[in-house]
Short mmCIF file of C-alpha atoms and ligand atoms in Angstrom, two decimals:
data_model
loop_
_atom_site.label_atom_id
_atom_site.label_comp_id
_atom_site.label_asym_id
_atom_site.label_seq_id
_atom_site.Cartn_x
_atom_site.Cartn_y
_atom_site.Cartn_z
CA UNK M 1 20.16 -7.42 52.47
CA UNK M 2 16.57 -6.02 50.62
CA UNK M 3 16.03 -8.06 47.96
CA UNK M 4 16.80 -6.06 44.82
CA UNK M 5 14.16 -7.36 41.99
CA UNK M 6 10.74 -9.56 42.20
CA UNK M 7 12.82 -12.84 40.74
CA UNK M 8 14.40 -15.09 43.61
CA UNK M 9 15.57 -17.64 41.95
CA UNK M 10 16.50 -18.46 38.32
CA UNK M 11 13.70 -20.85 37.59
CA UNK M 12 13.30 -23.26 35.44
CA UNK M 13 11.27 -21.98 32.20
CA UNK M 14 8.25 -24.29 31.48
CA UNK M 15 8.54 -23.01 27.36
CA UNK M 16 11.80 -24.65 27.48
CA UNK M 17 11.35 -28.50 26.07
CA UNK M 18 13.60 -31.38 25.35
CA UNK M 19 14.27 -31.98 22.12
CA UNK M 20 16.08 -35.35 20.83
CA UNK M 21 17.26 -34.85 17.11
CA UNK M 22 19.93 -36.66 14.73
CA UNK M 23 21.95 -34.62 12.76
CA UNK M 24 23.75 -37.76 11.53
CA UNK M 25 26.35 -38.36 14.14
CA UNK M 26 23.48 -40.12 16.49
CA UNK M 27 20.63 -38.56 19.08
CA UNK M 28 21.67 -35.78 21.01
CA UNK M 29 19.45 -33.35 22.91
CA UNK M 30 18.76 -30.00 23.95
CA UNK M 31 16.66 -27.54 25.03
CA UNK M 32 14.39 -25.33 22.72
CA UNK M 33 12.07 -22.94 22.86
CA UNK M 34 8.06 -23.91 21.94
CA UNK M 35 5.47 -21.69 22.71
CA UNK M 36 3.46 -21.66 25.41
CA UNK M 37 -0.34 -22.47 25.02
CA UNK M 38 -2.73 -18.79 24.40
CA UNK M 39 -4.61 -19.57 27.22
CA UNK M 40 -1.53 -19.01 29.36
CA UNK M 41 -1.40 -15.66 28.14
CA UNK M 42 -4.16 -15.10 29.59
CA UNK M 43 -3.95 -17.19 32.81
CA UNK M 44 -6.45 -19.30 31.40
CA UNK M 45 -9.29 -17.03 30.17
CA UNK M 46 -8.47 -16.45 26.57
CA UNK M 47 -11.04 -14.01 24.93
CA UNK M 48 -10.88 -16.80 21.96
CA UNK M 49 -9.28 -20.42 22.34
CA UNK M 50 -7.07 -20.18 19.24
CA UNK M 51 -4.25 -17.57 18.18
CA UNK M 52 -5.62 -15.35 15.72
CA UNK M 53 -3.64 -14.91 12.85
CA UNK M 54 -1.94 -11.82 12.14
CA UNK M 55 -3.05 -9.36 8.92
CA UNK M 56 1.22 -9.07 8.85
CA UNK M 57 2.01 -12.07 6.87
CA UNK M 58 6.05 -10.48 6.55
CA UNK M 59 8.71 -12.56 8.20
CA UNK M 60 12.51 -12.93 8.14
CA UNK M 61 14.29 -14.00 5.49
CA UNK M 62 17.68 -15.61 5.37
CA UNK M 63 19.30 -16.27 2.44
CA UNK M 64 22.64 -18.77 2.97
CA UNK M 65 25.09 -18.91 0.12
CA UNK M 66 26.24 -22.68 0.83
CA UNK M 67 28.59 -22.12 -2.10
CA UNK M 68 32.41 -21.28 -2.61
CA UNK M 69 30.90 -18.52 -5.44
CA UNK M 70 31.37 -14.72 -4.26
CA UNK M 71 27.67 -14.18 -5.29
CA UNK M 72 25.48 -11.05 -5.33
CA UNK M 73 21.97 -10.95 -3.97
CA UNK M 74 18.76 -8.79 -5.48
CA UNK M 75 15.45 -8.26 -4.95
CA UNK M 76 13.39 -8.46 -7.97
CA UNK M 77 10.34 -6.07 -8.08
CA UNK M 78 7.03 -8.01 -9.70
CA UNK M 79 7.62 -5.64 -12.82
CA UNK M 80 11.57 -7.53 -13.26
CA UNK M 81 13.62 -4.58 -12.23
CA UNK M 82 16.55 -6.04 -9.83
CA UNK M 83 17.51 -4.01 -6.67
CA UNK M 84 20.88 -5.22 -5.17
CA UNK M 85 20.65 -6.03 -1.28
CA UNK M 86 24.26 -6.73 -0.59
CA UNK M 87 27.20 -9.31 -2.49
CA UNK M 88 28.06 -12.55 -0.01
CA UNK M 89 31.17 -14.09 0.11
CA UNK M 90 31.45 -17.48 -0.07
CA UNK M 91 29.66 -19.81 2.74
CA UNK M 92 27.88 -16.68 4.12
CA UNK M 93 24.61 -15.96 4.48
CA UNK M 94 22.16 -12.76 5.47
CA UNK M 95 19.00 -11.59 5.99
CA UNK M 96 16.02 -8.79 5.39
CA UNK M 97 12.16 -8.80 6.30
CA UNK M 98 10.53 -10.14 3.68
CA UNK M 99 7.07 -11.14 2.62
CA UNK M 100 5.44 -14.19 0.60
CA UNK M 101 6.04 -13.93 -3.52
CA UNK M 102 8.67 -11.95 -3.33
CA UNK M 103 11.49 -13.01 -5.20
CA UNK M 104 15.11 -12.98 -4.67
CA UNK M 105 18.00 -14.00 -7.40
CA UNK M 106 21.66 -14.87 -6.76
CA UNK M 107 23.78 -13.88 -9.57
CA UNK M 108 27.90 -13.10 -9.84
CA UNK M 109 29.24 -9.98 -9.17
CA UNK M 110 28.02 -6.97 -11.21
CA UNK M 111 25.88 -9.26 -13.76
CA UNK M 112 22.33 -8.96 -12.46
CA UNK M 113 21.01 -10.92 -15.45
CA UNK M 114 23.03 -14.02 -14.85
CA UNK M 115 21.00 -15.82 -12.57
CA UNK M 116 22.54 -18.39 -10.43
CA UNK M 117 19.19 -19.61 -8.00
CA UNK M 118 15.83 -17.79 -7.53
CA UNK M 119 14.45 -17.72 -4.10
CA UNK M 120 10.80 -17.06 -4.53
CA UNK M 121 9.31 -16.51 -0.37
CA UNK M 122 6.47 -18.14 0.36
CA UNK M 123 4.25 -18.08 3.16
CA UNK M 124 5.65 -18.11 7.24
CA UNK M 125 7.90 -20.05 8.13
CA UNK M 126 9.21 -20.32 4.67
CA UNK M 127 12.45 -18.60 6.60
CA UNK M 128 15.85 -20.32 5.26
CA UNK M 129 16.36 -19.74 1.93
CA UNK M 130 19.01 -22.02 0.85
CA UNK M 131 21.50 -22.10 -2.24
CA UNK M 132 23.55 -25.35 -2.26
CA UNK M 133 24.61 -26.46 -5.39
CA UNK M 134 26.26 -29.68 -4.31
CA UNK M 135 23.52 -31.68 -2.17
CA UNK M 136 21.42 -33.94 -4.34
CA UNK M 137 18.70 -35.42 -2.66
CA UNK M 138 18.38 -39.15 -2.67
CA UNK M 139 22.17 -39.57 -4.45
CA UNK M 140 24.99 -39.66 -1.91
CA UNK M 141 27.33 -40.52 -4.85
CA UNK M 142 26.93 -37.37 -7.02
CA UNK M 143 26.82 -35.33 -3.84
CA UNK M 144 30.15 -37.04 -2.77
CA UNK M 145 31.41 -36.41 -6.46
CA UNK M 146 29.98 -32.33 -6.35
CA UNK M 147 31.70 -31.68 -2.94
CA UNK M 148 35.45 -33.32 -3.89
CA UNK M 149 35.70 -30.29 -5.95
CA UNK M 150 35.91 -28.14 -2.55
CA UNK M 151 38.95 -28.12 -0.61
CA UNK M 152 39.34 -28.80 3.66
CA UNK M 153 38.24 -25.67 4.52
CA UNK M 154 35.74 -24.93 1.93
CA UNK M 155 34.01 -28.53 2.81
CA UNK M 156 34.45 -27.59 6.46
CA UNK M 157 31.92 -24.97 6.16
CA UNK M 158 29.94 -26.44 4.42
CA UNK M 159 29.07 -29.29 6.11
CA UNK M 160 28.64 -26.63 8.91
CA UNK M 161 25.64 -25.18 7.11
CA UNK M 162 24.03 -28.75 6.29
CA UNK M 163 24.26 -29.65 9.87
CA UNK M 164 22.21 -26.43 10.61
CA UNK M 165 19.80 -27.13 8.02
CA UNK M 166 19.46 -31.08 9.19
CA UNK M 167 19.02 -29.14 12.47
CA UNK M 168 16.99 -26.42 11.43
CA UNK M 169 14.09 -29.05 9.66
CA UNK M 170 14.23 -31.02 13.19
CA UNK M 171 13.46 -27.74 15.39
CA UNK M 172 10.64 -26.50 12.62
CA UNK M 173 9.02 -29.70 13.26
CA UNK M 174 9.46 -29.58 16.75
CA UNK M 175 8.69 -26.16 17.76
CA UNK M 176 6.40 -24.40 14.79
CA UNK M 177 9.45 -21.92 14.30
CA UNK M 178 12.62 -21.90 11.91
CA UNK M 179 16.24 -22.19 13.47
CA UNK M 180 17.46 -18.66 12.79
CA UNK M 181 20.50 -19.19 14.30
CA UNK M 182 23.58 -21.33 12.95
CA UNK M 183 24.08 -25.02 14.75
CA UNK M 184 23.77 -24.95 17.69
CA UNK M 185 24.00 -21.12 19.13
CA UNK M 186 24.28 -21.28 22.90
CA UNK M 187 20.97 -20.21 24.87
CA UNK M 188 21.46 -16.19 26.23
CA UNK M 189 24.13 -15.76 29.10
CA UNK M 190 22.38 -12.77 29.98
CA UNK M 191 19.23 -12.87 32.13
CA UNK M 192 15.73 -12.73 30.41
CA UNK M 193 12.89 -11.50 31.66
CA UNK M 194 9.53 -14.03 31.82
CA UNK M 195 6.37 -12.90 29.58
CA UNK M 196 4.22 -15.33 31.17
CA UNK M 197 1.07 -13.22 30.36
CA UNK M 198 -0.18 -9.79 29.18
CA UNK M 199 -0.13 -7.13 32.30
CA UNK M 200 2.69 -9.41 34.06
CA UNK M 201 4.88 -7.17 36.66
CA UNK M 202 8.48 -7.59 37.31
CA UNK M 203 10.40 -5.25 39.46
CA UNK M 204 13.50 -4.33 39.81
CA UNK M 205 15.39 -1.41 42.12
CA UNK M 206 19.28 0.75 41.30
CA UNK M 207 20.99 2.55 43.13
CA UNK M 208 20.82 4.44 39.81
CA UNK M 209 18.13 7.38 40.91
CA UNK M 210 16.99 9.97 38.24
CA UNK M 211 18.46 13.35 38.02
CA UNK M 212 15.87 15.69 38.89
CA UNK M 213 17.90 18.59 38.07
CA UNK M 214 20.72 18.78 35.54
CA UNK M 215 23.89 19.55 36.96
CA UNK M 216 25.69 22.95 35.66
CA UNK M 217 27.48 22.60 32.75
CA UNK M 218 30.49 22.36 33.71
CA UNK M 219 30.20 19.16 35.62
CA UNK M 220 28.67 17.43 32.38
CA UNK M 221 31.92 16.73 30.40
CA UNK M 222 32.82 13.30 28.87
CA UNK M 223 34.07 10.92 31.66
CA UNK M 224 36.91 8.88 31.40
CA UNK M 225 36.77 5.71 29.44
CA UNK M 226 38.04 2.15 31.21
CA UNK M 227 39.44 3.30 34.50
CA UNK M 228 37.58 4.10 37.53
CA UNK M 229 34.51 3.23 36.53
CA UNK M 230 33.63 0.13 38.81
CA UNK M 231 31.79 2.74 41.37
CA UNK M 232 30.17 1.97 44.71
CA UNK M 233 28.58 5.59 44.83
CA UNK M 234 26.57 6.72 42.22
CA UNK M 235 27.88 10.00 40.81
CA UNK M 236 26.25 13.39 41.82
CA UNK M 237 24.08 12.01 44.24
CA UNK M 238 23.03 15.87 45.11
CA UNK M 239 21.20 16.36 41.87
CA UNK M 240 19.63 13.00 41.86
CA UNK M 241 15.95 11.88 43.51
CA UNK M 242 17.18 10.28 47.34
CA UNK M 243 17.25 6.29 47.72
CA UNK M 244 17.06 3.65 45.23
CA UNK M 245 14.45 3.74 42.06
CA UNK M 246 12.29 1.24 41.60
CA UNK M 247 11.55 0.29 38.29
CA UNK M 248 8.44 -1.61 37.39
CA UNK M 249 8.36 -3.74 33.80
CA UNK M 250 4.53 -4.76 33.04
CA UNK M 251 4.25 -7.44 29.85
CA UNK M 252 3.01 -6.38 26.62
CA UNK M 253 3.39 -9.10 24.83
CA UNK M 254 4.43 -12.54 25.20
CA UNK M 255 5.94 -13.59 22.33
CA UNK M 256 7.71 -11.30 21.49
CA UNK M 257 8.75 -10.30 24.71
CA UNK M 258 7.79 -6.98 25.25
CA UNK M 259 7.54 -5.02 28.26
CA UNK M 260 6.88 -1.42 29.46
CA UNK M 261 8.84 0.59 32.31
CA UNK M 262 6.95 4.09 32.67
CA UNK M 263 9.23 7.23 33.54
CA UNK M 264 12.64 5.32 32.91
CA UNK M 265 14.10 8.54 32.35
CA UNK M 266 13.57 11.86 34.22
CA UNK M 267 12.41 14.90 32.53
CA UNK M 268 15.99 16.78 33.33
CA UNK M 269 17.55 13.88 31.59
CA UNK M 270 15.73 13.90 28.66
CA UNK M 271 16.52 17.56 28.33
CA UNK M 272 19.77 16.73 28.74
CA UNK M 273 19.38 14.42 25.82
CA UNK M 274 17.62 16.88 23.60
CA UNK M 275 20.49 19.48 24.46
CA UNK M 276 23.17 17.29 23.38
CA UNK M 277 21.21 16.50 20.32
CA UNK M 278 21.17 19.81 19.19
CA UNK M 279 24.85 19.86 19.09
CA UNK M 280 24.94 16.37 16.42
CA UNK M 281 24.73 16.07 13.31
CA UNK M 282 21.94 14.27 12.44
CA UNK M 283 22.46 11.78 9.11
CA UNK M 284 20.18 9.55 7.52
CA UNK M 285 19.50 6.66 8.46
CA UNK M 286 20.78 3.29 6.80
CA UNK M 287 19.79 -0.01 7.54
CA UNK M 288 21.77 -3.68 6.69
CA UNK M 289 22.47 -6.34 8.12
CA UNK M 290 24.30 -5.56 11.56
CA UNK M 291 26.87 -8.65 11.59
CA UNK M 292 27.38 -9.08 7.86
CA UNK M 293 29.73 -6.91 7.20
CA UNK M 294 29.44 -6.86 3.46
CA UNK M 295 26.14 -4.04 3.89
CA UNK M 296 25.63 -2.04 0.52
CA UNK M 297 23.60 0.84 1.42
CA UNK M 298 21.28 1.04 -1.77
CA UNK M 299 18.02 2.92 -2.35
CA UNK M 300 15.81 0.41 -1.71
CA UNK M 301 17.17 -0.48 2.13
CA UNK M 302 17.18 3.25 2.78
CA UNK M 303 13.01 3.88 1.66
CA UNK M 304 12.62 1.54 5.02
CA UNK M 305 14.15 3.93 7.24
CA UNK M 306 13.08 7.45 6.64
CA UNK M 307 14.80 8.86 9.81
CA UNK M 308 18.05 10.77 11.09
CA UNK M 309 20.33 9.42 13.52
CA UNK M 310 23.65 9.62 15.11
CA UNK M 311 25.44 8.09 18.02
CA UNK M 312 25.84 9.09 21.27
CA UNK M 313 28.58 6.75 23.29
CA UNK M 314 28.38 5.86 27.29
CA UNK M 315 31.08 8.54 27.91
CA UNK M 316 29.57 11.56 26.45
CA UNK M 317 28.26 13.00 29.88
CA UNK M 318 28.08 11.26 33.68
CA UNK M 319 23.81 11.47 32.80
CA UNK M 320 24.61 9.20 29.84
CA UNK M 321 26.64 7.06 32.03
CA UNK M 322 23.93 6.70 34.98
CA UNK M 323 21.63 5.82 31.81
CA UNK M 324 23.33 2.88 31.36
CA UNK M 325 24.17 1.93 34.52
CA UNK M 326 20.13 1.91 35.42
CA UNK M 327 19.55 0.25 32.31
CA UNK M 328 22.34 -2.56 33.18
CA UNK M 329 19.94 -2.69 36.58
CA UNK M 330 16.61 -2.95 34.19
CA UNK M 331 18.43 -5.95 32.75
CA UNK M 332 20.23 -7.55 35.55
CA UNK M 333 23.49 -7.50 33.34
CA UNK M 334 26.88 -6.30 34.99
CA UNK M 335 27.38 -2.87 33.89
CA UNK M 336 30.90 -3.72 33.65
CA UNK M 337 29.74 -6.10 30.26
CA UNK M 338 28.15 -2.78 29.04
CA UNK M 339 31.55 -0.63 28.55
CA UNK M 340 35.09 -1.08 27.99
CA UNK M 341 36.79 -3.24 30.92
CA UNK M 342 39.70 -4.06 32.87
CA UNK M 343 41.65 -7.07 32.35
CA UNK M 344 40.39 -8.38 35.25
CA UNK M 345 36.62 -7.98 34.51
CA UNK M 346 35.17 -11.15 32.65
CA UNK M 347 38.17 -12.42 31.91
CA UNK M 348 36.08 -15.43 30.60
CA UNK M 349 35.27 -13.44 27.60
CA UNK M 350 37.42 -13.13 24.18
CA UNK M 351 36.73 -9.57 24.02
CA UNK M 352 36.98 -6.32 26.42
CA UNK M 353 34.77 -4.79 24.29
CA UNK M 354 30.98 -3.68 25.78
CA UNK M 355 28.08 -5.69 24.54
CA UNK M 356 26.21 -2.75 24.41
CA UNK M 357 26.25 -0.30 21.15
CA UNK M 358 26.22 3.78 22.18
CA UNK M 359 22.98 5.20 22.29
CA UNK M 360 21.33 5.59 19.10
CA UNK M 361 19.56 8.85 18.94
CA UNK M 362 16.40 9.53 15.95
CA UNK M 363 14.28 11.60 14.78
CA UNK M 364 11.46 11.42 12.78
CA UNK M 365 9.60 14.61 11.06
CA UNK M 366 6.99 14.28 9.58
CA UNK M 367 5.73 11.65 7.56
CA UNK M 368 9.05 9.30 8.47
CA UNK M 369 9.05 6.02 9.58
CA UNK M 370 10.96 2.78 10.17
CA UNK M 371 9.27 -0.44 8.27
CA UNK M 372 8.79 -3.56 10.09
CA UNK M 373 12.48 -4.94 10.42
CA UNK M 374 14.32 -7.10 12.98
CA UNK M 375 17.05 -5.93 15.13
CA UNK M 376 19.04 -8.57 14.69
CA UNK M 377 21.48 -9.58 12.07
CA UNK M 378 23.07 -13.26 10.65
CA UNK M 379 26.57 -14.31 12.03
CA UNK M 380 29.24 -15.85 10.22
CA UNK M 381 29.07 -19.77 10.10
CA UNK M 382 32.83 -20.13 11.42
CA UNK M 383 32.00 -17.91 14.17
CA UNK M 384 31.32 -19.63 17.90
CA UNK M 385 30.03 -17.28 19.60
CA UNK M 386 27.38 -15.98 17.12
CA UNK M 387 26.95 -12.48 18.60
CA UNK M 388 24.06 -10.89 17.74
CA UNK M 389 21.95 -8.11 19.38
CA UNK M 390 20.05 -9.42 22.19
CA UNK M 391 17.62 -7.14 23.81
CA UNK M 392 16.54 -3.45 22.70
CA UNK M 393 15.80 -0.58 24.63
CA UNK M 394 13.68 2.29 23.27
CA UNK M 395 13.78 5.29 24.93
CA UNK M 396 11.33 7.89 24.27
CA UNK M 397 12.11 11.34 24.43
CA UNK M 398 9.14 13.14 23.31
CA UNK M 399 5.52 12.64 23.37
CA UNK M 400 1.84 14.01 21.81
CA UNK M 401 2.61 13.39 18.19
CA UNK M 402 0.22 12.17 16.05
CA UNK M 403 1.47 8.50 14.51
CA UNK M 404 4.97 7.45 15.68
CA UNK M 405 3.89 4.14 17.52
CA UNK M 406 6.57 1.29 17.84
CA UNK M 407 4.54 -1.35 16.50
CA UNK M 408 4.54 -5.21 16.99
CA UNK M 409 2.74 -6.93 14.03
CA UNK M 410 3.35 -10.32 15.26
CA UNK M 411 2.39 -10.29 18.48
CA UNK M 412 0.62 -14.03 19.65
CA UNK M 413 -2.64 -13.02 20.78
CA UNK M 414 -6.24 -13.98 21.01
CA UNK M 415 -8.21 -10.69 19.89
CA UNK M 416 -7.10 -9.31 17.26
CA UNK M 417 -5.04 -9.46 13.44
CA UNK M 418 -3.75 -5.96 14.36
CA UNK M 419 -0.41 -4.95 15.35
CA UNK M 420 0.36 -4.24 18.86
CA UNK M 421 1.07 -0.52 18.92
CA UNK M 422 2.98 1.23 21.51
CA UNK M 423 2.45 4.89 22.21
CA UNK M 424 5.89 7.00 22.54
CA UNK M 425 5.74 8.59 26.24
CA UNK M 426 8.34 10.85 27.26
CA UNK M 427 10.65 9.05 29.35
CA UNK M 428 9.36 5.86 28.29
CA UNK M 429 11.20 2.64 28.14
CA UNK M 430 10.08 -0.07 26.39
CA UNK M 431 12.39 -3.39 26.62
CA UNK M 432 12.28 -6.26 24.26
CA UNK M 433 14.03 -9.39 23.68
CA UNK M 434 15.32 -10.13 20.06
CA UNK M 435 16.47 -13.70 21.41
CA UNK M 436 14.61 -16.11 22.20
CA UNK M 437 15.70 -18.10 25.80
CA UNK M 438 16.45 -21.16 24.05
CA UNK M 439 19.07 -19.03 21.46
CA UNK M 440 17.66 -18.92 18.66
CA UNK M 441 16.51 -15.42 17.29
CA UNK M 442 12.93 -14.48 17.40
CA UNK M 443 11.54 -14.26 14.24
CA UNK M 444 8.30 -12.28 16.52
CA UNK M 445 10.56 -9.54 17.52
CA UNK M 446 9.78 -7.89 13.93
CA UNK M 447 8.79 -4.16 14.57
CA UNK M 448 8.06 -0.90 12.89
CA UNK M 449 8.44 3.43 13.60
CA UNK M 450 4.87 3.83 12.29
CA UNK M 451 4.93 7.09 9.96
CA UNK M 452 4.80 10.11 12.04
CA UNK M 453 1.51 11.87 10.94
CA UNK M 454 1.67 15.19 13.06
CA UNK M 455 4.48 16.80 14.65
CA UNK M 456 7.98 15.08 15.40
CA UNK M 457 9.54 12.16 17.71
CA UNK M 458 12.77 11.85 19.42
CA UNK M 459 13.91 8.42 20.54
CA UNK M 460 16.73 6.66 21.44
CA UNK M 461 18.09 2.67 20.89
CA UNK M 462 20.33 0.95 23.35
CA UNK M 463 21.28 -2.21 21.74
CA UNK M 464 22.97 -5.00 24.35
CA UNK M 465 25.21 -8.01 22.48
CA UNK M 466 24.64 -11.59 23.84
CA UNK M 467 27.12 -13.21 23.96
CA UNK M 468 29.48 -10.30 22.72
CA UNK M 469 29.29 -7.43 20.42
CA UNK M 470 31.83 -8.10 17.09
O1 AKG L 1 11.20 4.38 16.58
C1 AKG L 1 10.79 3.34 17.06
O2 AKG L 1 9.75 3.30 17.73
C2 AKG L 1 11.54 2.05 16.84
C3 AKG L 1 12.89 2.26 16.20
C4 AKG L 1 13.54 1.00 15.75
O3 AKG L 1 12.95 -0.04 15.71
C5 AKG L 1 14.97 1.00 15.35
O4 AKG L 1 15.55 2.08 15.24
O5 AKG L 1 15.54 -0.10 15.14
FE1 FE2 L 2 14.33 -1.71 15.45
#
């Protein structure tokens, strides 16, 4: 049988290190993520022999209410006035981009001037933003005496978030990075792509060809959710391009992992898109926190996304389907994961659910944008599994505007402060990994719509779960 991508074997990843750590039960060990020397991103011939730092100096903030208080977070602006982000129940915690000297207040419910803790950010990786008002440093006793007021449960969680602080202060020193996840999130089950260094190729071939011409219209209707879909024979075969497409990934960046895969989509498909786009309703886009749960929509999270969206789902035409079925192919992930299965598909996991969201279609007019932001959002500290969104693909549906780059401000390189900017090109994917291999999320993966200076872009956001979409 051909062989079917450029990987033959699942190495071993040399970023991946032991780590021995002591959360107070005695050494144990895992495997965590450090980066890779610059010169390797650059097989050895760094333009400069140091990482330059980057003019970006935002990062990702999490804020963890280790308390059994329902407590509300704001923003303060430097002039005082509060802007509520979002209320946290008890033991919960969240997250936003932030940058250093911004300040952050945890109050009750409703009474903004009753400050509980102040969180002032300082510089990278000044990430974990912690409110625990039983630990006392240095006096066991007290803390003893401050935590007897909590009952089983209550003290359950708790200790849940210490042990991923005692963690998270172990993997900073070990690795340069904060532990974004909650003790001890399970590396990826999904494949990952290497970033070994910039202009790296990785290929990979599906049976999944483009549509070169779309089919009449009458052929395009929603197809059936859950049955039938495990298919040997692609679907429409006669308006597709013969044989298999091969699909080429280059590296953009490192860390984050970032990839292009030039002409993902045909031009008949992205007409396709734009046709079905004309027929949604467009609504404005919010932002939040994707796994809190508790997201208040206020003013101040919806100035960072300027742009209309809406949601177009797997079933909405057999194009959309193929879509994801090449894109399952792009990531070597069963396409199976990425919709709603059969009993006897993965029975392993808890959930028949996909791990991947529908299609999130935008548009920007003029002058929009998306601030820099992370994809990813905060689980809940009783939750196992700790889904969160793994990998994004951006699809671009339209090209020649002025403005409108995707834009990576934290890209590890050797030449330059400046953001790596990527250049919307109709049919464009670009792939990147919100995760990093060791589990943990990637703080790097922080990215930005820049504004849209002239003219208009169309894109589209597949989101894929690891290990499964809540
Ligand atoms: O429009 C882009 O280039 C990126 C969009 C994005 O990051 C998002 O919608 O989460
Ligand atoms: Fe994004």
């Amino acid at each position: 049988e051909a062989p079917v991508c450029s990987v033959t074997d699942e190495e071993h990843d040399p970023a991946l290190r032991e780590m021995i750590y002591n959360i107070g039960g005695g050494e144990q060990s895992t495997y965590v993520y450090v980066e890779p020397d610059i010169a390797s991103f650059y097989r050895g011939q760094p333009p400069a022999s140091t990482k330059v730092a980057p003019k970006h100096r935002g990062f990702s903030a999490k804020f963890i209410n280790a308390s059994n208080r329902r407590l509300a977070l704001y923003w303060v602006e430097p002039g005082g006035k509060k802007h509520l982000m979002r209320e946290h129940a008890p033991f919960t915690a969240s997250g936003t981009a932030s940058f250093p000297g911004h300040t952050f207040v945890f109050t009750p419910p409703n009474q903004p001037d009753e400050v509980i803790h102040t969180f002032v950010v300082k510089d990278y990786p000044d990430n974990i933003q912690l409110y625990d008002p039983y630990f006392v440093p240095g006096d066991a006793i007290q803390t003893q005496q401050n935590l007897a007021t909590l009952n089983d449960a209550e003290r359950q969680k708790y200790q849940q978030w210490r042990d991923t602080i005692n963690f998270h202060e172990q993997y900073l020193a070990f690795t340069g990075r904060s532990y974004l996840a909650n003790y001890l999130r399970e590396p990826p089950r999904h494949f990952m792509w290497r970033a070994d260094y910039f202009g790296q190729e990785h290929w990979v071939t599906t049976q999944e060809t483009r549509f070169v011409a779309e089919p009449p219209s009458e052929l395009l209707n929603p197809i059936a959710a859950g049955k039938d879909r495990q298919l040997v024979e692609p679907l429409m075969k006669e308006y597709r391009e013969p044989g298999v497409f091969n699909m080429t990934l280059k590296t953009l960046s490192c860390a984050p992992r970032a990839f292009e895969i030039p002409h993902f989509l045909s031009d008949a498909e992205v007409e396709h898109i734009l046709k079905l786009a004309q027929g949604i309703d467009l609504k404005l886009s919010s932002t939040g926190d994707v796994n809190a749960g508790e997201k208040v929509v206020t003013e101040d999270t919806r100035r960072t996304r300027t742009s209309f969206n809406s949601w177009v789902e797997r079933e909405r035409s057999p194009i959309v389907d193929a879509i994801y079925r090449r894109a399952a192919d792009l990531l070597r992930i069963d396409e199976s994961l990425m919709r709603y299965r059969d009993a006897n598909e993965h029975p392993e996991l808890p959930t028949r659910k996909s791990v991947a969201e529908s299609l999130q279609l935008v548009h920007y007019a003029h002058a929009q944008e998306y601030t820099a932001h992370h994809d990813f959002g905060f689980s809940r500290i009783e939750d196992d599994y700790q889904g969160a969104r793994f990998a994004t693909l951006l699809l671009y549906l339209n090209e020649g505007m002025v403005g409108g780059e995707t834009s990576f401000p934290r890209w590890v390189n050797a030449e330059t402060f400046l953001p790596l900017n990527v250049k919307p090109e109709k049919g464009k994917a670009v792939l990147f990994y919100s995760q990093l291999p060791d589990g943990n999320l990637d703080d790097f993966s922080h990215h930005a719509a820049l504004p849209v200076t002239e003219g208009e872009k169309w894109l589209m956001n597949l989101w894929v779960w690891d290990p499964i979409y809540e």
